Structures are given as C-alpha cells and as structure tokens.
Amino acid sequence: MPTSAVPVSQSERAALADLLEHLGPDQPTCCEGWTTRDLATHLVVRDRRPDAGPGLVLGGPLRAWTSRVQDRTRSRPFGVLVAEVRSGPPAWAPTAWPAVDRLLNTAEMVIHHEDVRRAQPDWAPRDLPRSVQDQLWRSVPLLARGRAATSTGGGLFVRRSDVPDGAPGSERRLRDGQPTTTVIGAPLEVLLWVSGRTTVACVDLTAE
C-alpha cells in the first residue's frame, strides 16, 4: 500500500514488478494482444530506450527501428525484464529525476498495474488512500485528451464519487458537445475509463 514516504510512482512500480514476477511471462493483460511479457517489454523500452520513443509517435522508418528494439528486448529472459521494470529508468534518464518520475510515471504505473491485476480471475477494485486518489484525479484530463474521444462522441463530463457531491474540484467537463457522457467513479476508475480500459473500469455512465 502506498505511503506518504514512498512516491506512488515507485510503490506502484514495485507492486507491479511483484505481480509480474508472481504470474510469469504468458498471462493476459487488459492491453489488447499483450501478455505480461509484452507489458514488461513496453515498460523497459519506455524507461531505458529513449531512442525508440520517436518511432511510436512519428512512424515510418523510425517505427521500424522501434520495432527492432522492442523485439530484441522482448526476447530477453523474463526475470531480467522484471528486474529492470523494478529498478526503473537509469540515473541518467530525466524520468529518473524525482519530480519528473512523479509527473510522468504515477498514472503510467498505476494503470499498468491494473492492466495486469484486472486481467486475472477474481480481481477486485482497490481501496486506495485519498492522497493517492487525489493524484490520480489530477491525471484524468491529461489522459482524456487523447483517448476518451475514441470511445464516445459529443461531450464528456467526469465526477469523482469518493468525495461529497459538490466538493470543490470533484467535477470536470473534459469536452463540450451533445450528447454529454457523464462518467462517475473513484478517480482510479475514471482514470482507467478515460485511458481506454472501459470494460474493467468500475464507473457509472449516463448520456443525455
């Protein structure tokens, strides 16, 4: 369980590495077409191979290089991949700096931890501390900009359910338009929904 002494990005990274180690390389995840090996590969490349990043965005010849890096990484022993997920980016990488780690890796680690958890039988939602939920709530608009638009048309309104109705900052309009889809849930659940995990996010939806 995350504590105030350990950043959420790091506690979730450790918990994800523990779960990957426990499950092994061939279990499903909530990322379509990805096994646990594929997810570990993604995180290792993200942490350690910044040269592979442009190919994911720009495509073309750069995409071919990214694919080669991913294939070589995926072929390594699973235990090595998990160890590198656990240790995180090397010290020279900007994402290893504490402030950047918190900014870029908190939502990433929480979401991918849930990608593995919720693909397994008998999973249940976690009851995260309010301080963690607050951090995840701040990440919702950032992820919704690119992904929510692919699952709904019209407007998009989100409301967190773990605080009293009308509490300051508990509601956000992420997109204008009609009809408006309203997504209600704990911040973790809303974050999963807007990031595309619509089938496993525990939220209430209305459209009007």
GROMACS .gro file of C-alpha atoms in nm:
model
  208
    1MET     CA    1   0.000   0.000   0.000
    2PRO     CA    2   0.140   0.340  -0.093
    3THR     CA    3   0.255   0.556   0.195
    4SER     CA    4   0.348   0.923   0.227
    5ALA     CA    5   0.716   0.825   0.248
    6VAL     CA    6   0.722   0.646  -0.090
    7PRO     CA    7   0.602   0.818  -0.409
    8VAL     CA    8   0.306   0.646  -0.569
    9SER     CA    9   0.505   0.602  -0.889
   10GLN     CA   10   0.760   0.393  -0.700
   11SER     CA   11   0.523   0.194  -0.480
   12GLU     CA   12   0.310   0.103  -0.781
   13ARG     CA   13   0.619   0.010  -0.983
   14ALA     CA   14   0.729  -0.225  -0.704
   15ALA     CA   15   0.382  -0.379  -0.673
   16LEU     CA   16   0.362  -0.428  -1.050
   17ALA     CA   17   0.704  -0.594  -1.058
   18ASP     CA   18   0.598  -0.826  -0.774
   19LEU     CA   19   0.285  -0.923  -0.965
   20LEU     CA   20   0.471  -0.982  -1.291
   21GLU     CA   21   0.723  -1.199  -1.109
   22HIS     CA   22   0.441  -1.398  -0.949
   23LEU     CA   23   0.242  -1.451  -1.270
   24GLY     CA   24   0.520  -1.521  -1.517
   25PRO     CA   25   0.556  -1.413  -1.882
   26ASP     CA   26   0.250  -1.562  -2.052
   27GLN     CA   27  -0.050  -1.425  -1.864
   28PRO     CA   28  -0.307  -1.192  -2.023
   29THR     CA   29  -0.333  -0.821  -1.957
   30CYS     CA   30  -0.600  -0.561  -2.027
   31CYS     CA   31  -0.385  -0.423  -2.310
   32GLU     CA   32  -0.533  -0.594  -2.614
   33GLY     CA   33  -0.293  -0.852  -2.758
   34TRP     CA   34  -0.034  -0.807  -2.483
   35THR     CA   35   0.087  -1.072  -2.245
   36THR     CA   36   0.271  -0.993  -1.925
   37ARG     CA   37   0.596  -1.027  -2.121
   38ASP     CA   38   0.477  -0.768  -2.372
   39LEU     CA   39   0.381  -0.525  -2.098
   40ALA     CA   40   0.715  -0.568  -1.922
   41THR     CA   41   0.890  -0.512  -2.256
   42HIS     CA   42   0.695  -0.190  -2.310
   43LEU     CA   43   0.798  -0.054  -1.971
   44VAL     CA   44   1.165  -0.147  -2.010
   45VAL     CA   45   1.183   0.020  -2.353
   46ARG     CA   46   0.999   0.324  -2.219
   47ASP     CA   47   1.237   0.354  -1.924
   48ARG     CA   48   1.566   0.270  -2.091
   49ARG     CA   49   1.549   0.330  -2.466
   50PRO     CA   50   1.452   0.691  -2.541
   51ASP     CA   51   1.580   0.635  -2.895
   52ALA     CA   52   1.281   0.407  -2.953
   53GLY     CA   53   1.023   0.667  -2.850
   54PRO     CA   54   1.000   0.877  -3.169
   55GLY     CA   55   0.900   0.575  -3.375
   56LEU     CA   56   0.588   0.530  -3.166
   57VAL     CA   57   0.476   0.883  -3.247
   58LEU     CA   58   0.611   0.951  -3.595
   59GLY     CA   59   0.601   0.606  -3.755
   60GLY     CA   60   0.774   0.550  -4.088
   61PRO     CA   61   1.139   0.438  -4.081
   62LEU     CA   62   1.160   0.532  -3.714
   63ARG     CA   63   0.884   0.284  -3.638
   64ALA     CA   64   1.093   0.004  -3.788
   65TRP     CA   65   1.377   0.089  -3.550
   66THR     CA   66   1.137   0.093  -3.256
   67SER     CA   67   1.008  -0.250  -3.355
   68ARG     CA   68   1.360  -0.390  -3.366
   69VAL     CA   69   1.437  -0.251  -3.021
   70GLN     CA   70   1.113  -0.397  -2.885
   71ASP     CA   71   1.175  -0.738  -3.042
   72ARG     CA   72   1.528  -0.760  -2.900
   73THR     CA   73   1.408  -0.654  -2.558
   74ARG     CA   74   1.115  -0.897  -2.561
   75SER     CA   75   1.350  -1.190  -2.631
   76ARG     CA   76   1.545  -1.141  -2.309
   77PRO     CA   77   1.480  -1.364  -2.004
   78PHE     CA   78   1.159  -1.260  -1.832
   79GLY     CA   79   1.331  -1.237  -1.495
   80VAL     CA   80   1.571  -0.977  -1.638
   81LEU     CA   81   1.282  -0.774  -1.776
   82VAL     CA   82   1.102  -0.778  -1.441
   83ALA     CA   83   1.420  -0.674  -1.260
   84GLU     CA   84   1.456  -0.377  -1.495
   85VAL     CA   85   1.089  -0.284  -1.451
   86ARG     CA   86   1.150  -0.291  -1.077
   87SER     CA   87   1.465  -0.078  -1.085
   88GLY     CA   88   1.316   0.179  -1.321
   89PRO     CA   89   1.499   0.417  -1.552
   90PRO     CA   90   1.875   0.458  -1.519
   91ALA     CA   91   2.007   0.757  -1.327
   92TRP     CA   92   2.099   0.946  -1.644
   93ALA     CA   93   1.739   0.943  -1.773
   94PRO     CA   94   1.525   1.250  -1.696
   95THR     CA   95   1.240   1.018  -1.596
   96ALA     CA   96   1.456   0.903  -1.302
   97TRP     CA   97   1.452   1.253  -1.155
   98PRO     CA   98   1.201   1.255  -0.867
   99ALA     CA   99   0.983   1.541  -0.994
  100VAL     CA  100   0.970   1.401  -1.349
  101ASP     CA  101   0.910   1.050  -1.216
  102ARG     CA  102   0.608   1.167  -1.020
  103LEU     CA  103   0.472   1.363  -1.315
  104LEU     CA  104   0.516   1.102  -1.588
  105ASN     CA  105   0.514   0.769  -1.408
  106THR     CA  106   0.242   0.789  -1.143
  107ALA     CA  107  -0.053   0.730  -1.376
  108GLU     CA  108   0.154   0.502  -1.601
  109MET     CA  109   0.246   0.263  -1.321
  110VAL     CA  110  -0.100   0.263  -1.162
  111ILE     CA  111  -0.272   0.194  -1.494
  112HIS     CA  112  -0.035  -0.083  -1.598
  113HIS     CA  113  -0.056  -0.240  -1.252
  114GLU     CA  114  -0.433  -0.253  -1.302
  115ASP     CA  115  -0.387  -0.383  -1.658
  116VAL     CA  116  -0.225  -0.692  -1.508
  117ARG     CA  117  -0.445  -0.720  -1.196
  118ARG     CA  118  -0.778  -0.689  -1.377
  119ALA     CA  119  -0.693  -0.943  -1.645
  120GLN     CA  120  -0.665  -1.215  -1.379
  121PRO     CA  121  -0.957  -1.413  -1.232
  122ASP     CA  122  -1.132  -1.289  -0.919
  123TRP     CA  123  -0.980  -0.941  -0.919
  124ALA     CA  124  -1.146  -0.670  -0.712
  125PRO     CA  125  -1.112  -0.290  -0.709
  126ARG     CA  126  -0.856  -0.150  -0.470
  127ASP     CA  127  -0.944   0.099  -0.197
  128LEU     CA  128  -0.661   0.349  -0.243
  129PRO     CA  129  -0.589   0.626   0.009
  130ARG     CA  130  -0.743   0.967  -0.053
  131SER     CA  131  -0.400   1.120  -0.114
  132VAL     CA  132  -0.337   0.872  -0.397
  133GLN     CA  133  -0.682   0.923  -0.546
  134ASP     CA  134  -0.619   1.299  -0.546
  135GLN     CA  135  -0.303   1.249  -0.752
  136LEU     CA  136  -0.484   1.025  -0.999
  137TRP     CA  137  -0.769   1.274  -1.033
  138ARG     CA  138  -0.519   1.535  -1.150
  139SER     CA  139  -0.409   1.296  -1.426
  140VAL     CA  140  -0.759   1.239  -1.566
  141PRO     CA  141  -0.770   1.542  -1.802
  142LEU     CA  142  -0.426   1.463  -1.943
  143LEU     CA  143  -0.522   1.112  -2.050
  144ALA     CA  144  -0.873   1.206  -2.158
  145ARG     CA  145  -0.746   1.446  -2.423
  146GLY     CA  146  -0.626   1.170  -2.647
  147ARG     CA  147  -0.828   0.863  -2.564
  148ALA     CA  148  -1.178   0.943  -2.443
  149ALA     CA  149  -1.262   1.089  -2.782
  150THR     CA  150  -1.213   0.746  -2.940
  151SER     CA  151  -1.480   0.580  -2.724
  152THR     CA  152  -1.754   0.844  -2.710
  153GLY     CA  153  -1.880   1.127  -2.921
  154GLY     CA  154  -2.022   1.455  -2.800
  155GLY     CA  155  -1.939   1.597  -2.460
  156LEU     CA  156  -1.759   1.431  -2.172
  157PHE     CA  157  -1.810   1.513  -1.804
  158VAL     CA  158  -1.645   1.331  -1.513
  159ARG     CA  159  -1.733   1.327  -1.144
  160ARG     CA  160  -1.544   1.160  -0.861
  161SER     CA  161  -1.759   0.954  -0.624
  162ASP     CA  162  -1.524   0.928  -0.328
  163VAL     CA  163  -1.594   1.281  -0.201
  164PRO     CA  164  -1.921   1.457  -0.111
  165ASP     CA  165  -2.134   1.580  -0.401
  166GLY     CA  166  -2.037   1.931  -0.498
  167ALA     CA  167  -1.697   1.924  -0.328
  168PRO     CA  168  -1.455   2.171  -0.489
  169GLY     CA  169  -1.279   2.017  -0.787
  170SER     CA  170  -1.489   1.699  -0.782
  171GLU     CA  171  -1.640   1.759  -1.128
  172ARG     CA  172  -1.475   1.838  -1.460
  173ARG     CA  173  -1.602   1.897  -1.810
  174LEU     CA  174  -1.342   1.744  -2.036
  175ARG     CA  175  -1.513   1.801  -2.369
  176ASP     CA  176  -1.807   2.004  -2.493
  177GLY     CA  177  -2.076   1.867  -2.718
  178GLN     CA  178  -2.404   1.680  -2.730
  179PRO     CA  179  -2.499   1.429  -2.612
  180THR     CA  180  -2.286   1.450  -2.300
  181THR     CA  181  -2.149   1.133  -2.144
  182THR     CA  182  -2.109   1.156  -1.765
  183VAL     CA  183  -1.859   0.921  -1.602
  184ILE     CA  184  -1.888   0.879  -1.224
  185GLY     CA  185  -1.647   0.681  -1.008
  186ALA     CA  186  -1.344   0.691  -0.784
  187PRO     CA  187  -1.052   0.871  -0.952
  188LEU     CA  188  -0.870   0.545  -1.027
  189GLU     CA  189  -1.178   0.407  -1.201
  190VAL     CA  190  -1.237   0.727  -1.401
  191LEU     CA  191  -0.869   0.728  -1.499
  192LEU     CA  192  -0.894   0.372  -1.625
  193TRP     CA  193  -1.207   0.456  -1.822
  194VAL     CA  194  -1.067   0.764  -1.995
  195SER     CA  195  -0.744   0.577  -2.076
  196GLY     CA  196  -0.944   0.320  -2.271
  197ARG     CA  197  -0.997   0.045  -2.009
  198THR     CA  198  -1.372   0.082  -2.043
  199THR     CA  199  -1.458  -0.285  -1.987
  200VAL     CA  200  -1.288  -0.311  -1.648
  201ALA     CA  201  -1.338   0.038  -1.503
  202CYS     CA  202  -1.594   0.041  -1.221
  203VAL     CA  203  -1.785   0.355  -1.319
  204ASP     CA  204  -2.144   0.465  -1.371
  205LEU     CA  205  -2.223   0.609  -1.714
  206THR     CA  206  -2.509   0.830  -1.829
  207ALA     CA  207  -2.566   1.002  -2.161
  208GLU     CA  208  -2.804   1.291  -2.217
   0.00000   0.00000   0.00000
